[in-house]
């Protein structure tokens, strides 16, 4: 069961959604996601959206969601681009030049907080702000390298290694930050987006004394960020992180709940709390030994996952589990694990 309420969502005053991999992939809605969010709106639920993608402003994200059928408002959207620009505005005098590596949306956020976005190191920027942009190339990274070596502060909106897509994970801002870090021989001075807790903490303040649930598809950003903010989380398996990654997750990247998709918010049969109390749970039994670990029994695949998480996180067996029964083979296959 999800918790004290029959439905998982009933335990929380605010639901904070990641976007890419949860609501949509790039610009196409994930099946069932729009319907789930519309249902929450219809129930009068408080919601927010927190995204590391710095290529769109909050108003553009709200327009994108609205175009998909989700009646989102700009004030419900929290972006790493806006947060990074605001951080610089709090530290720098108005009007100073800031070199922007990223999309036009990031330039707009810098301009909106009273700073002067520039593109060249010869403009003597006092800071470099780097975010994802599909057109970012070598020339942009070269200007940033020159500026940082000249003394400019270096702020990254996020360090997501990949972006989800219909063709699988693609290079994200973290990959571009890594290229610049390799050239400079150091890391950014500060990373603003998830897994830093600020986006989630800002959203959670809107819930007042109520509880907040973070819904995400990435263990290394959404789930770690929720843990760092002291919030419960729901991992959905519609984006980047999969079951093998979940079983190998260190403690700071472990979610509170797991579901295949957003149906888990409403249907207790579609969500599970992890880990189970032991390797015996929901009709399943996990056996560990010198030859590895095995799953036996029968029941819901999600209950099998909770039992597997218990053993994986507490005992760290080598490799992936193998089936000891036909039902176990079916469950492992349903979870995307080789049998």
CSV table of C-alpha atoms in Angstrom, one decimal:
chain,number,residue,atom,x,y,z
A,1,UNK,CA,0.0,0.0,0.0
A,2,UNK,CA,1.1,3.6,-0.6
A,3,UNK,CA,0.7,4.9,3.0
A,4,UNK,CA,-2.1,6.2,5.2
A,5,UNK,CA,-4.5,7.0,2.4
A,6,UNK,CA,-6.0,4.5,0.0
A,7,UNK,CA,-4.5,6.5,-2.9
A,8,UNK,CA,-0.9,7.7,-2.8
A,9,UNK,CA,-1.9,11.2,-3.7
A,10,UNK,CA,-4.3,11.5,-0.7
A,11,UNK,CA,-1.3,11.5,1.6
A,12,UNK,CA,0.1,14.8,0.2
A,13,UNK,CA,-0.9,18.5,0.0
A,14,UNK,CA,1.3,19.3,-3.0
A,15,UNK,CA,2.7,17.2,-5.9
A,16,UNK,CA,5.8,18.5,-7.7
A,17,UNK,CA,6.4,17.0,-11.1
A,18,UNK,CA,9.6,16.8,-13.1
A,19,UNK,CA,8.7,17.2,-16.8
A,20,UNK,CA,11.0,15.4,-19.3
A,21,UNK,CA,10.5,11.7,-18.7
A,22,UNK,CA,7.5,12.2,-16.5
A,23,UNK,CA,4.9,14.4,-18.3
A,24,UNK,CA,6.5,14.4,-21.8
A,25,UNK,CA,9.5,13.2,-23.8
A,26,UNK,CA,11.0,16.3,-25.4
A,27,UNK,CA,7.6,17.7,-26.7
A,28,UNK,CA,5.4,14.6,-26.9
A,29,UNK,CA,3.2,13.7,-23.9
A,30,UNK,CA,3.8,10.3,-22.2
A,31,UNK,CA,0.8,8.1,-22.5
A,32,UNK,CA,-1.6,8.6,-19.6
A,33,UNK,CA,0.4,11.6,-18.1
A,34,UNK,CA,-1.9,14.4,-19.3
A,35,UNK,CA,-4.9,12.5,-18.1
A,36,UNK,CA,-3.4,12.0,-14.7
A,37,UNK,CA,-2.5,15.7,-14.3
A,38,UNK,CA,-5.9,16.9,-15.5
A,39,UNK,CA,-7.5,14.6,-13.0
A,40,UNK,CA,-5.4,16.2,-10.2
A,41,UNK,CA,-6.5,19.6,-11.4
A,42,UNK,CA,-10.1,18.5,-11.4
A,43,UNK,CA,-9.8,17.4,-7.8
A,44,UNK,CA,-8.3,20.8,-6.9
A,45,UNK,CA,-4.9,19.4,-6.0
A,46,UNK,CA,-2.0,21.8,-5.6
A,47,UNK,CA,0.8,21.2,-8.2
A,48,UNK,CA,4.1,22.5,-9.3
A,49,UNK,CA,6.6,21.6,-12.0
A,50,UNK,CA,10.3,21.7,-11.5
A,51,UNK,CA,12.6,21.2,-14.5
A,52,UNK,CA,16.4,21.3,-15.0
A,53,UNK,CA,15.9,22.0,-18.7
A,54,UNK,CA,17.1,25.5,-19.2
A,55,UNK,CA,16.0,25.8,-22.8
A,56,UNK,CA,12.6,27.2,-22.0
A,57,UNK,CA,11.3,30.0,-19.7
A,58,UNK,CA,8.5,29.3,-17.2
A,59,UNK,CA,5.9,30.9,-19.5
A,60,UNK,CA,7.0,28.8,-22.4
A,61,UNK,CA,6.9,25.6,-20.3
A,62,UNK,CA,3.3,26.5,-19.2
A,63,UNK,CA,2.4,27.2,-22.8
A,64,UNK,CA,3.8,23.8,-23.9
A,65,UNK,CA,1.9,22.0,-21.1
A,66,UNK,CA,-1.3,23.9,-21.9
A,67,UNK,CA,-0.9,22.9,-25.6
A,68,UNK,CA,-0.8,19.3,-24.5
A,69,UNK,CA,-4.0,19.7,-22.5
A,70,UNK,CA,-2.6,20.5,-19.1
A,71,UNK,CA,-3.9,23.8,-17.8
A,72,UNK,CA,-0.5,25.0,-16.3
A,73,UNK,CA,0.3,28.5,-15.1
A,74,UNK,CA,3.7,30.1,-15.4
A,75,UNK,CA,3.8,30.6,-11.6
A,76,UNK,CA,3.5,26.8,-11.1
A,77,UNK,CA,6.7,26.3,-13.1
A,78,UNK,CA,10.2,26.4,-11.5
A,79,UNK,CA,13.2,26.2,-13.9
A,80,UNK,CA,16.9,25.9,-13.3
A,81,UNK,CA,17.4,28.8,-15.8
A,82,UNK,CA,15.3,31.2,-13.7
A,83,UNK,CA,16.9,30.0,-10.5
A,84,UNK,CA,20.4,30.4,-11.8
A,85,UNK,CA,19.7,33.9,-13.2
A,86,UNK,CA,18.2,34.9,-9.9
A,87,UNK,CA,21.2,33.7,-8.0
A,88,UNK,CA,23.5,35.8,-10.1
A,89,UNK,CA,21.2,38.8,-9.7
A,90,UNK,CA,21.5,38.5,-5.9
A,91,UNK,CA,25.3,38.5,-6.1
A,92,UNK,CA,26.2,40.9,-8.9
A,93,UNK,CA,25.6,44.6,-9.6
A,94,UNK,CA,22.8,45.4,-12.1
A,95,UNK,CA,23.8,45.7,-15.7
A,96,UNK,CA,27.1,43.7,-15.5
A,97,UNK,CA,27.9,41.4,-18.4
A,98,UNK,CA,27.3,37.7,-18.1
A,99,UNK,CA,28.4,35.3,-20.7
A,100,UNK,CA,25.5,32.9,-21.6
A,101,UNK,CA,26.1,29.4,-22.9
A,102,UNK,CA,22.7,28.0,-23.7
A,103,UNK,CA,19.4,28.7,-25.3
A,104,UNK,CA,17.7,32.0,-25.9
A,105,UNK,CA,15.5,31.3,-22.9
A,106,UNK,CA,18.5,31.4,-20.6
A,107,UNK,CA,19.6,34.8,-22.1
A,108,UNK,CA,16.1,36.1,-21.5
A,109,UNK,CA,16.2,35.0,-17.9
A,110,UNK,CA,19.5,36.8,-17.4
A,111,UNK,CA,18.1,39.9,-19.1
A,112,UNK,CA,14.9,39.8,-17.0
A,113,UNK,CA,16.9,40.0,-13.7
A,114,UNK,CA,18.7,43.2,-14.8
A,115,UNK,CA,22.0,41.6,-16.0
A,116,UNK,CA,23.5,42.0,-19.5
A,117,UNK,CA,23.8,38.7,-21.5
A,118,UNK,CA,26.9,38.6,-23.8
A,119,UNK,CA,28.4,35.9,-26.0
A,120,UNK,CA,32.1,36.7,-26.1
A,121,UNK,CA,34.9,36.6,-23.6
A,122,UNK,CA,36.2,40.0,-25.0
A,123,UNK,CA,33.0,41.5,-23.5
A,124,UNK,CA,34.7,41.0,-20.1
A,125,UNK,CA,31.9,39.0,-18.4
A,126,UNK,CA,32.1,38.7,-14.6
A,127,UNK,CA,30.3,35.4,-14.7
A,128,UNK,CA,29.5,32.5,-17.1
A,129,UNK,CA,26.1,30.8,-16.9
A,130,UNK,CA,25.8,27.5,-18.7
A,131,UNK,CA,22.6,25.7,-19.5
A,132,UNK,CA,21.3,23.2,-22.0
A,133,UNK,CA,20.7,24.5,-25.6
A,134,UNK,CA,20.4,22.3,-28.7
A,135,UNK,CA,22.6,24.6,-30.6
A,136,UNK,CA,25.5,24.9,-28.1
A,137,UNK,CA,28.8,24.1,-29.8
A,138,UNK,CA,32.5,24.2,-29.6
A,139,UNK,CA,32.7,28.0,-30.2
A,140,UNK,CA,30.4,28.6,-27.2
A,141,UNK,CA,32.5,26.4,-24.9
A,142,UNK,CA,35.7,28.1,-26.1
A,143,UNK,CA,34.4,31.6,-25.2
A,144,UNK,CA,33.3,30.3,-21.8
A,145,UNK,CA,36.7,28.7,-21.2
A,146,UNK,CA,38.5,31.9,-22.0
A,147,UNK,CA,36.2,33.9,-19.7
A,148,UNK,CA,36.5,31.5,-16.7
A,149,UNK,CA,40.3,31.5,-17.1
A,150,UNK,CA,40.2,35.3,-17.0
A,151,UNK,CA,38.4,35.1,-13.6
A,152,UNK,CA,34.7,34.9,-14.4
A,153,UNK,CA,32.6,32.9,-12.0
A,154,UNK,CA,31.1,29.8,-13.6
A,155,UNK,CA,27.5,28.8,-12.8
A,156,UNK,CA,25.8,25.7,-14.3
A,157,UNK,CA,22.0,25.5,-14.3
A,158,UNK,CA,22.3,21.7,-13.9
A,159,UNK,CA,24.6,18.7,-14.6
A,160,UNK,CA,22.1,16.1,-16.1
A,161,UNK,CA,24.3,13.8,-18.0
A,162,UNK,CA,21.5,12.9,-20.4
A,163,UNK,CA,18.1,14.1,-21.7
A,164,UNK,CA,15.3,11.5,-22.3
A,165,UNK,CA,14.1,11.1,-25.9
A,166,UNK,CA,12.1,8.7,-28.0
A,167,UNK,CA,15.4,7.4,-29.3
A,168,UNK,CA,16.8,6.8,-25.8
A,169,UNK,CA,19.0,9.1,-23.6
A,170,UNK,CA,20.8,11.9,-25.4
A,171,UNK,CA,23.6,14.2,-24.2
A,172,UNK,CA,22.4,16.7,-21.6
A,173,UNK,CA,23.9,19.8,-20.1
A,174,UNK,CA,26.0,17.7,-17.8
A,175,UNK,CA,27.8,16.3,-20.8
A,176,UNK,CA,28.6,19.8,-22.1
A,177,UNK,CA,29.6,20.9,-18.6
A,178,UNK,CA,31.9,17.9,-18.4
A,179,UNK,CA,33.6,19.0,-21.7
A,180,UNK,CA,34.3,22.5,-20.3
A,181,UNK,CA,35.4,21.1,-17.0
A,182,UNK,CA,37.9,18.8,-18.8
A,183,UNK,CA,39.3,21.8,-20.7
A,184,UNK,CA,39.5,23.9,-17.5
A,185,UNK,CA,40.7,21.2,-15.2
A,186,UNK,CA,38.0,22.1,-12.6
A,187,UNK,CA,34.3,22.0,-11.9
A,188,UNK,CA,31.7,24.8,-11.9
A,189,UNK,CA,31.7,27.1,-8.9
A,190,UNK,CA,28.0,26.3,-8.4
A,191,UNK,CA,25.3,24.0,-9.8
A,192,UNK,CA,21.8,25.4,-9.2
A,193,UNK,CA,19.4,22.8,-10.5
A,194,UNK,CA,18.5,19.3,-9.2
A,195,UNK,CA,19.9,17.5,-7.3
A,196,UNK,CA,20.5,20.7,-5.4
A,197,UNK,CA,17.4,21.0,-3.2
A,198,UNK,CA,16.5,24.7,-3.9
A,199,UNK,CA,13.9,24.0,-6.6
A,200,UNK,CA,12.0,21.5,-4.5
A,201,UNK,CA,12.4,23.5,-1.3
A,202,UNK,CA,10.9,26.5,-3.0
A,203,UNK,CA,8.0,24.5,-4.3
A,204,UNK,CA,7.4,22.8,-0.9
A,205,UNK,CA,7.0,26.1,0.8
A,206,UNK,CA,3.8,26.5,-1.1
A,207,UNK,CA,2.4,23.5,0.7
A,208,UNK,CA,2.5,25.2,4.1
A,209,UNK,CA,2.4,22.6,6.7
A,210,UNK,CA,1.2,19.9,4.3
A,211,UNK,CA,3.4,17.1,2.9
A,212,UNK,CA,5.0,17.4,-0.5
A,213,UNK,CA,5.5,14.5,-3.0
A,214,UNK,CA,8.2,14.8,-5.7
A,215,UNK,CA,7.5,12.8,-8.9
A,216,UNK,CA,10.5,12.1,-11.1
A,217,UNK,CA,12.2,9.7,-13.5
A,218,UNK,CA,15.8,10.2,-12.5
A,219,UNK,CA,17.5,8.9,-9.4
A,220,UNK,CA,20.5,11.2,-9.8
A,221,UNK,CA,18.5,14.5,-10.0
A,222,UNK,CA,14.8,14.2,-9.0
A,223,UNK,CA,15.1,11.5,-6.3
A,224,UNK,CA,18.4,12.7,-4.8
A,225,UNK,CA,17.1,16.3,-4.9
A,226,UNK,CA,13.9,15.3,-3.1
A,227,UNK,CA,16.0,13.5,-0.4
A,228,UNK,CA,18.2,16.5,0.0
A,229,UNK,CA,15.1,18.6,0.5
A,230,UNK,CA,13.7,16.2,3.0
A,231,UNK,CA,10.7,15.3,0.8
A,232,UNK,CA,9.0,12.0,-0.2
A,233,UNK,CA,9.4,10.9,-3.8
A,234,UNK,CA,7.8,8.7,-6.4
A,235,UNK,CA,10.0,7.2,-9.1
A,236,UNK,CA,8.2,6.6,-12.4
A,237,UNK,CA,9.7,4.2,-14.9
A,238,UNK,CA,8.8,6.2,-18.0
A,239,UNK,CA,12.1,8.1,-18.4
A,240,UNK,CA,15.8,7.7,-17.7
A,241,UNK,CA,16.3,5.5,-14.6
A,242,UNK,CA,15.4,1.8,-14.8
A,243,UNK,CA,15.1,-1.1,-12.4
A,244,UNK,CA,18.8,-2.2,-12.6
A,245,UNK,CA,19.8,1.4,-11.7
A,246,UNK,CA,17.3,1.4,-8.8
A,247,UNK,CA,18.6,-1.8,-7.4
A,248,UNK,CA,22.2,-0.4,-7.4
A,249,UNK,CA,21.1,3.0,-6.0
A,250,UNK,CA,23.1,4.4,-3.0
A,251,UNK,CA,21.1,5.5,0.0
A,252,UNK,CA,20.8,9.2,-1.1
A,253,UNK,CA,19.2,8.2,-4.4
A,254,UNK,CA,16.5,5.9,-3.2
A,255,UNK,CA,12.9,6.8,-3.7
A,256,UNK,CA,10.0,6.4,-1.2
A,257,UNK,CA,7.7,4.9,-3.8
A,258,UNK,CA,7.9,3.4,-7.3
A,259,UNK,CA,5.3,3.0,-10.1
A,260,UNK,CA,5.4,2.3,-13.8
A,261,UNK,CA,3.7,5.7,-14.6
A,262,UNK,CA,1.5,8.3,-13.1
A,263,UNK,CA,-1.3,5.8,-12.6
A,264,UNK,CA,0.4,5.0,-9.3
A,265,UNK,CA,-0.8,8.3,-7.9
A,266,UNK,CA,-4.4,7.0,-7.9
A,267,UNK,CA,-4.4,3.2,-8.0
A,268,UNK,CA,-2.8,1.4,-5.0
A,269,UNK,CA,-2.3,-1.6,-7.3
A,270,UNK,CA,0.1,0.4,-9.5
A,271,UNK,CA,2.5,1.7,-6.8
A,272,UNK,CA,4.7,0.2,-4.1
A,273,UNK,CA,6.6,1.6,-1.2
A,274,UNK,CA,10.3,0.6,-1.3
A,275,UNK,CA,12.0,-1.2,0.1
A,276,UNK,CA,9.9,-4.0,1.6
A,277,UNK,CA,10.6,-4.9,5.2
A,278,UNK,CA,12.5,-7.9,4.1
A,279,UNK,CA,13.1,-10.2,1.1
A,280,UNK,CA,9.8,-11.9,1.9
A,281,UNK,CA,7.0,-9.7,0.7
A,282,UNK,CA,3.8,-9.9,-1.3
A,283,UNK,CA,4.1,-13.6,-2.0
A,284,UNK,CA,7.8,-13.3,-3.1
A,285,UNK,CA,10.9,-14.7,-1.5
A,286,UNK,CA,14.5,-13.5,-2.3
A,287,UNK,CA,17.3,-16.0,-1.6
A,288,UNK,CA,21.0,-15.0,-1.5
A,289,UNK,CA,23.9,-17.3,-1.7
A,290,UNK,CA,27.4,-17.9,-3.1
A,291,UNK,CA,26.0,-18.2,-6.6
A,292,UNK,CA,24.1,-14.9,-6.5
A,293,UNK,CA,20.5,-14.2,-5.6
A,294,UNK,CA,17.2,-15.6,-6.8
A,295,UNK,CA,13.5,-14.6,-6.8
A,296,UNK,CA,10.9,-17.2,-6.1
A,297,UNK,CA,7.1,-17.1,-5.4
A,298,UNK,CA,4.3,-15.3,-7.1
A,299,UNK,CA,2.5,-12.0,-6.9
A,300,UNK,CA,2.6,-8.4,-8.3
A,301,UNK,CA,5.8,-7.5,-10.1
A,302,UNK,CA,5.9,-4.3,-8.0
A,303,UNK,CA,5.9,-6.3,-4.8
A,304,UNK,CA,8.7,-8.4,-6.2
A,305,UNK,CA,10.6,-5.1,-6.8
A,306,UNK,CA,10.1,-4.0,-3.2
A,307,UNK,CA,11.5,-7.3,-2.0
A,308,UNK,CA,14.4,-7.1,-4.4
A,309,UNK,CA,15.2,-3.5,-3.2
A,310,UNK,CA,15.3,-4.8,0.4
A,311,UNK,CA,17.9,-7.4,-0.4
A,312,UNK,CA,19.8,-5.2,-2.9
A,313,UNK,CA,20.1,-2.2,-0.6
A,314,UNK,CA,20.9,-4.1,2.6
A,315,UNK,CA,23.0,-7.0,1.3
A,316,UNK,CA,24.5,-5.8,-2.0
A,317,UNK,CA,24.5,-9.1,-3.8
A,318,UNK,CA,26.6,-9.3,-6.9
A,319,UNK,CA,25.0,-9.1,-10.4
A,320,UNK,CA,21.2,-9.2,-11.1
A,321,UNK,CA,18.6,-11.6,-9.6
A,322,UNK,CA,17.7,-14.7,-11.4
A,323,UNK,CA,14.3,-16.5,-11.4
A,324,UNK,CA,13.6,-19.6,-9.4
A,325,UNK,CA,10.1,-20.1,-10.7
A,326,UNK,CA,8.1,-19.4,-13.9
A,327,UNK,CA,6.2,-16.6,-12.1
A,328,UNK,CA,9.5,-15.1,-11.0
A,329,UNK,CA,10.7,-15.1,-14.6
A,330,UNK,CA,7.6,-13.3,-15.7
A,331,UNK,CA,8.0,-10.7,-12.9
A,332,UNK,CA,11.6,-10.0,-13.7
A,333,UNK,CA,10.7,-9.7,-17.4
A,334,UNK,CA,7.9,-7.2,-16.5
A,335,UNK,CA,10.5,-5.2,-14.5
A,336,UNK,CA,12.9,-5.1,-17.4
A,337,UNK,CA,15.4,-7.4,-15.9
A,338,UNK,CA,17.1,-10.1,-18.0
A,339,UNK,CA,16.1,-13.7,-17.1
